[in-house]
Coordinates of C-alpha atoms and ligand atoms in Angstrom, one line a residue:
X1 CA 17.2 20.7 -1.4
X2 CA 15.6 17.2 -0.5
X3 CA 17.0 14.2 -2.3
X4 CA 14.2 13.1 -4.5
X5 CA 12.3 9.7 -3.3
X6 CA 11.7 8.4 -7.0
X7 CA 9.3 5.7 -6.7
X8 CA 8.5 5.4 -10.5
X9 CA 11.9 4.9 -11.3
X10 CA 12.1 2.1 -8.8
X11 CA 9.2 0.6 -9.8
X12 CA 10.2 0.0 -13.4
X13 CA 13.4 -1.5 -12.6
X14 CA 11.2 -4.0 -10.1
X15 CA 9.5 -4.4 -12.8
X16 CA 11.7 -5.2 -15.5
X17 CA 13.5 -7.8 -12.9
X18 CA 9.9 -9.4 -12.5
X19 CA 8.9 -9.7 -16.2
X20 CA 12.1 -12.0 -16.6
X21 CA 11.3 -14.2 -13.6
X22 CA 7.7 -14.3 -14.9
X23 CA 8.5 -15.8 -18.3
X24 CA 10.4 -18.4 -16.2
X25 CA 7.4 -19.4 -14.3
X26 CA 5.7 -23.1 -14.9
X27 CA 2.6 -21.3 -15.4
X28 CA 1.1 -18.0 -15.2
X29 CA 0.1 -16.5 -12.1
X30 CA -3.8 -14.9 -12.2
X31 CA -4.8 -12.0 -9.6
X32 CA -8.6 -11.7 -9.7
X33 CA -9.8 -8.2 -8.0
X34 CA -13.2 -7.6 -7.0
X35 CA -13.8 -4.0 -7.0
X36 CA -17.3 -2.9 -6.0
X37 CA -19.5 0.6 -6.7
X38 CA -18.4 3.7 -8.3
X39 CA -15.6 4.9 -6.2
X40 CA -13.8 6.7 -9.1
X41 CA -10.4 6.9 -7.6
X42 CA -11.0 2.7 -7.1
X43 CA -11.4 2.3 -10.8
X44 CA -8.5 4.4 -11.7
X45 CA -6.1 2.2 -9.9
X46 CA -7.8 -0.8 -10.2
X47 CA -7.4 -0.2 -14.1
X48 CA -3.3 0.4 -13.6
X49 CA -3.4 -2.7 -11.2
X50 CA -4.8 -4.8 -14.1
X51 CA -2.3 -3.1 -17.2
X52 CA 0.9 -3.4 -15.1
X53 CA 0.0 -7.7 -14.4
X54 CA -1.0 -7.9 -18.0
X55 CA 2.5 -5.9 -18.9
X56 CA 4.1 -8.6 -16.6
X57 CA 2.7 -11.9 -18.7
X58 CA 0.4 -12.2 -15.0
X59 CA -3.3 -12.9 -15.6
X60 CA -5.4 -10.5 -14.3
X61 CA -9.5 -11.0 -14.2
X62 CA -11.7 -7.9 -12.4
X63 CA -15.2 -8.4 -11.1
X64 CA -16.8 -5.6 -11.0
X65 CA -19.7 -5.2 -8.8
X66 CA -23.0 -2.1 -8.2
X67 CA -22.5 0.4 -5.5
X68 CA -25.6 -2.0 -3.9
X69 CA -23.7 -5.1 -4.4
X70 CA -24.6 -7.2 -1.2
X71 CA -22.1 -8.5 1.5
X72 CA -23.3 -12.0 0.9
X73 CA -22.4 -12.0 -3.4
X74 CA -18.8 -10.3 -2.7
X75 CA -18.4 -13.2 -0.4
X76 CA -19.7 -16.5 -3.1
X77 CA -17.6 -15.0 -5.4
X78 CA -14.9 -15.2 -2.8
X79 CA -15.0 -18.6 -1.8
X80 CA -15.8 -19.5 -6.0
X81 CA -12.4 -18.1 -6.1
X82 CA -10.6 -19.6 -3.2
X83 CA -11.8 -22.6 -4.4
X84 CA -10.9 -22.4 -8.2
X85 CA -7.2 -23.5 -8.4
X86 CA -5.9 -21.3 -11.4
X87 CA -6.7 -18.2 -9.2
X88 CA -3.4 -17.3 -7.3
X89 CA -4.4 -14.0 -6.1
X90 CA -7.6 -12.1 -4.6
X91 CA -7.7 -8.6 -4.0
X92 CA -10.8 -6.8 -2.8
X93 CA -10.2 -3.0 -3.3
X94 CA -10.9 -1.0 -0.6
X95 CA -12.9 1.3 0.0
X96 CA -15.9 -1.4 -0.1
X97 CA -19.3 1.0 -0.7
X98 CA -21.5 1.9 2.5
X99 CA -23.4 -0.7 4.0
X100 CA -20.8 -3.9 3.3
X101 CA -18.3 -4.7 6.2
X102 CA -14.7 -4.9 4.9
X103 CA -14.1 -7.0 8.1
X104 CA -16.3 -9.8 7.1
X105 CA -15.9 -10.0 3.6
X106 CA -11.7 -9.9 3.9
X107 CA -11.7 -12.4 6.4
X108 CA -13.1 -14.5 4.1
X109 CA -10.3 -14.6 1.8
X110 CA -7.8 -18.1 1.8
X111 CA -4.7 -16.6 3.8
X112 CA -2.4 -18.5 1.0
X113 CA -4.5 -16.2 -1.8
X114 CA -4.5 -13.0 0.0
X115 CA -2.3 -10.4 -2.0
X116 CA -2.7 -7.5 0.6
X117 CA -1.9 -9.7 3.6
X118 CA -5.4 -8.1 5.5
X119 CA -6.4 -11.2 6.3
X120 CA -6.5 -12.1 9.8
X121 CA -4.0 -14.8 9.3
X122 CA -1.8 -12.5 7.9
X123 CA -2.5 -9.2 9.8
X124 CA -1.9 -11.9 13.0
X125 CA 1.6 -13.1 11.9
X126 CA 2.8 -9.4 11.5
X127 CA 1.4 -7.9 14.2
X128 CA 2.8 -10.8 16.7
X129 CA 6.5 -10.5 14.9
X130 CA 6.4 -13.5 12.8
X131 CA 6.6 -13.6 8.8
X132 CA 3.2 -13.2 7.0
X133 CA 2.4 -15.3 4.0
X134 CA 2.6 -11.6 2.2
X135 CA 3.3 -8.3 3.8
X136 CA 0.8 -5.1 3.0
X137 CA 1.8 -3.4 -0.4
X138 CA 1.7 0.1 0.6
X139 CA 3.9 -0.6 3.7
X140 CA 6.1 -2.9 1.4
X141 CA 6.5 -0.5 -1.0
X142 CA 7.9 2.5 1.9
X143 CA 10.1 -0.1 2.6
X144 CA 11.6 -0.9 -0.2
X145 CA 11.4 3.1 -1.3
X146 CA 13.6 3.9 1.8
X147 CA 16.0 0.5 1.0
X148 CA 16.9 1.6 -2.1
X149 CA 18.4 4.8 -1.5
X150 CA 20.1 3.3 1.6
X151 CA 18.2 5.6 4.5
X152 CA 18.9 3.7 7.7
X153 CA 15.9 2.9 9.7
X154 CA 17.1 1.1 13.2
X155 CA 17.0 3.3 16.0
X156 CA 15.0 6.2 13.9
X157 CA 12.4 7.8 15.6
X158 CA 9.6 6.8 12.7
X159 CA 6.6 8.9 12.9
X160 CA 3.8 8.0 10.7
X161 CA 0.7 10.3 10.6
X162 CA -2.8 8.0 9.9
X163 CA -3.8 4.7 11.3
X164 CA -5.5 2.9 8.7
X165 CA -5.5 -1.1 8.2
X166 CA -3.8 -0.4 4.9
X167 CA -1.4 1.8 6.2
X168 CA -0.1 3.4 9.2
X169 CA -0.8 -0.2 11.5
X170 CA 1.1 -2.8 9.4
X171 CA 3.7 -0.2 8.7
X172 CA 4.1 0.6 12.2
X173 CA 5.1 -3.0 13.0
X174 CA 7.2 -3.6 10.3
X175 CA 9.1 -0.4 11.1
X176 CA 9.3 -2.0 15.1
X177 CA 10.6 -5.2 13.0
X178 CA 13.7 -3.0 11.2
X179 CA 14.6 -1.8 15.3
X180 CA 12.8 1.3 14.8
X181 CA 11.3 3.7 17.3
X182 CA 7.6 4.3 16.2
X183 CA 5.0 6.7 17.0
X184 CA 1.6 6.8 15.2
X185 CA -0.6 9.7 15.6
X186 CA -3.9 10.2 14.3
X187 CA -7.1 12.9 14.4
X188 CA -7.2 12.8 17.9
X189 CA -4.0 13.2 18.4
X190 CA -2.9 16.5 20.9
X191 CA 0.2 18.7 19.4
X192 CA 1.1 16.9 16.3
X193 CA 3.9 19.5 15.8
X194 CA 5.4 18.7 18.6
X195 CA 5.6 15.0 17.5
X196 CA 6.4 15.5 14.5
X197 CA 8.8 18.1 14.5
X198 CA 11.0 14.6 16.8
X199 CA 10.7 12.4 13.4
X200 CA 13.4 11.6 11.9
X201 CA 11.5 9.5 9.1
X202 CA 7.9 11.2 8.8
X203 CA 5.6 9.1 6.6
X204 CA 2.1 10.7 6.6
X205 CA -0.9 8.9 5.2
X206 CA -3.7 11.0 6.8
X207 CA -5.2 11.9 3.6
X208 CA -5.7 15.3 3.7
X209 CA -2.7 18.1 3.5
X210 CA -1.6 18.5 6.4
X211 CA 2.7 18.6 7.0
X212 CA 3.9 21.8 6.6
X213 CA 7.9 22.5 7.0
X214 CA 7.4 24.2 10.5
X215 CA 6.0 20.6 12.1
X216 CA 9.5 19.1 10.6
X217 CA 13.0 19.2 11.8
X218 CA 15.6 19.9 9.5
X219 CA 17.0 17.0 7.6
X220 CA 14.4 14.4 8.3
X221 CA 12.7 12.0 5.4
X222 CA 9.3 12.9 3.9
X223 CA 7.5 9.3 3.0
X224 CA 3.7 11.2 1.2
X225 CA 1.1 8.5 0.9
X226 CA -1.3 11.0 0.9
X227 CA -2.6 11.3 -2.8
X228 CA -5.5 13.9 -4.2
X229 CA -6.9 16.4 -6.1
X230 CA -6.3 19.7 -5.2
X231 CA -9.3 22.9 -5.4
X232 CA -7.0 23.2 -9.2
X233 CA -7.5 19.1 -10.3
X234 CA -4.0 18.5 -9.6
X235 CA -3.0 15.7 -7.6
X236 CA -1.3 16.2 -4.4
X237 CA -0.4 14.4 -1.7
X238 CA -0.5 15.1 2.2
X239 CA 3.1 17.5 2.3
X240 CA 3.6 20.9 1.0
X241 CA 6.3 19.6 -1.2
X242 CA 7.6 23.2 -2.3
X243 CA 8.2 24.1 0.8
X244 CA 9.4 20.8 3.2
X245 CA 11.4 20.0 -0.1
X246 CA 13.7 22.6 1.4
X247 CA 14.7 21.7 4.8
X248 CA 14.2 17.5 4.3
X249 CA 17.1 15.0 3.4
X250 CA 14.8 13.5 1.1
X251 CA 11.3 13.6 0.1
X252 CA 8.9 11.5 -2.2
X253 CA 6.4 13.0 -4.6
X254 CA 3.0 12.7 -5.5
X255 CA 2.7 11.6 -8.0
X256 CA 5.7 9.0 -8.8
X257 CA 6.6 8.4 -5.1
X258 CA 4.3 6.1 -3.0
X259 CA 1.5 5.1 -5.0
X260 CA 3.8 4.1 -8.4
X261 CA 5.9 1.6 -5.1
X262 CA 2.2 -0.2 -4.0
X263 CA 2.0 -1.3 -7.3
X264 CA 5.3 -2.7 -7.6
X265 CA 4.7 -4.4 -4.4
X266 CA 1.2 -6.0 -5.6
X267 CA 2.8 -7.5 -8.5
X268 CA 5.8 -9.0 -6.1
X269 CA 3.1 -10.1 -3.6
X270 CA 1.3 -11.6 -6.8
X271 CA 4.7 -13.3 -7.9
X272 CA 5.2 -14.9 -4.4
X273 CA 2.1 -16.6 -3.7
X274 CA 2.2 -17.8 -6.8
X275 CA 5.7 -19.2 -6.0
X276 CA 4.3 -20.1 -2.5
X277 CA 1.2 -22.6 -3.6
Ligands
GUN301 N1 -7.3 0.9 -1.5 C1 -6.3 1.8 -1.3 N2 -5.1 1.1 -1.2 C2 -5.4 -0.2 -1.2 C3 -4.6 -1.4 -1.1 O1 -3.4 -1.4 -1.0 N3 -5.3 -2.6 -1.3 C4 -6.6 -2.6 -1.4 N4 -7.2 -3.8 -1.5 N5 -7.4 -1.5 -1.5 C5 -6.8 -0.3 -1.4

């Protein structure tokens, strides 16, 4: 049986360690997140987003916006709050509602502000294999997953599943930046089995279930970003975890794998730029 990936656990002791530092801080830091129309899943975690700061002694201020918010508002109240020096931290949650262009309104953001590192500054840096300001939560947060229980990553054959800005392309490069050997597929790509069943680290953020244990090879690591509810309301992620439990090395959950490490990783990022202005 699979070694258990426990993200919650990790992110409490994270956590814990960052509460400390953050009582040692001059002054507090404050993430402001605009989150904009009725994506329910969006409020859920931008709710948890705001407890776990608050938890920390961090500041954290939501503007919350109509699903027929215009591009032009989300992007006054970004530069009000690039230019407003007690805000440390800007975070537009994604998905933005139908109509507003993430593009414009993210690369609006002041690089030395921008929590997820999207920003074209920040995606830049990564993608040309120098150090971003930040790096991507998500990605962060698989790294430091797969740190902490000591799973070697140079010279792995990393296939990640899902090509998202959030995902699957910043973590692509930072997995070429730890010397490994990455693959990305996506929905067009032909014979995912055949590429998948070569990962040795599989990390699937396609959003829909899709990794069964016949695409794997025996002894690889699961990495689920995939999270849902199922036809039953339970939340699930992109692997049938009963079954791919059984033949990986390790596996993380869903819940309490993935998601519980992007928020740990969102209050580090929130900590450094802090430490960084
Ligand atoms: N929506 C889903 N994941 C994320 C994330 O990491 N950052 C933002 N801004 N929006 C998201």
């Amino acid at each position: 049986m699979a070694v258990i990936l426990d993200g919650k656990k990790l992110k409490e002791k994270i956590l814990a360690q960052l509460k400390q530092k953050v009582e040692k801080l001059c002054a507090k830091p404050t993430l402001a997140v605009i989150l904009a129309g009725d994506n329910p899943a969006s409020k859920i975690y931008v709710n948890n987003k705001k407890k776990t700061a608050q938890n920390l002694g961090i500041n954290s201020v939501v503007f919350e916006y109509p699903e027929n918010v215009t591009e032009k508002e989300i992007i006054e109240k970004i530069d009000e709050l690039n230019n407003n020096k007690s805000t440390t931290a800007i975070l537009v949650q994604l998905p933005l509602p139908r109509g507003i262009s993430a593009k414009n309104v993210i690369e609006k953001i002041a690089p030395e502000k921008d929590v997820d590192g999207f920003t074209p500054y920040n995606f830049g840096k990564l993608f040309s294999g120098e150090v971003p300001i930040v790096y991507p939560c998500t990605p962060k947060g698989i790294l430091l997953l797969l740190d902490e229980y000591t799973i070697e990553i140079e010279g792995k054959h990393v296939v990640i599943v899902g090509r998202s800005n959030i995902v699957g392309r910043p973590l692509s490069q930072m997995m070429l930046n730890r010397n490994a050997t990455v693959t990305v597929c996506h929905s067009r790509t032909k014979n995912l089995a055949e590429i998948t069943k070569t990962a040795d680290i599989l990390v699937s953020a396609a959003g829909k279930n899709i990794i069964e244990e016949k695409m794997l090879k025996s002894g690889c690591v699961v990495v689920d970003v995939g999270i849902f509810k199922d036809e039953n309301g339970k939340t699930r992620g992109d692997v049938d975890f009963e079954n791919v439990s059984k033949i990986a090395s390790y596996i993380s959950p869903v819940p309490g794998g993935v998601g519980a490490m992007t928020i740990a990783s969102l209050m580090l990022n929130t900590v450094e730029l802090f430490e960084k202005q």
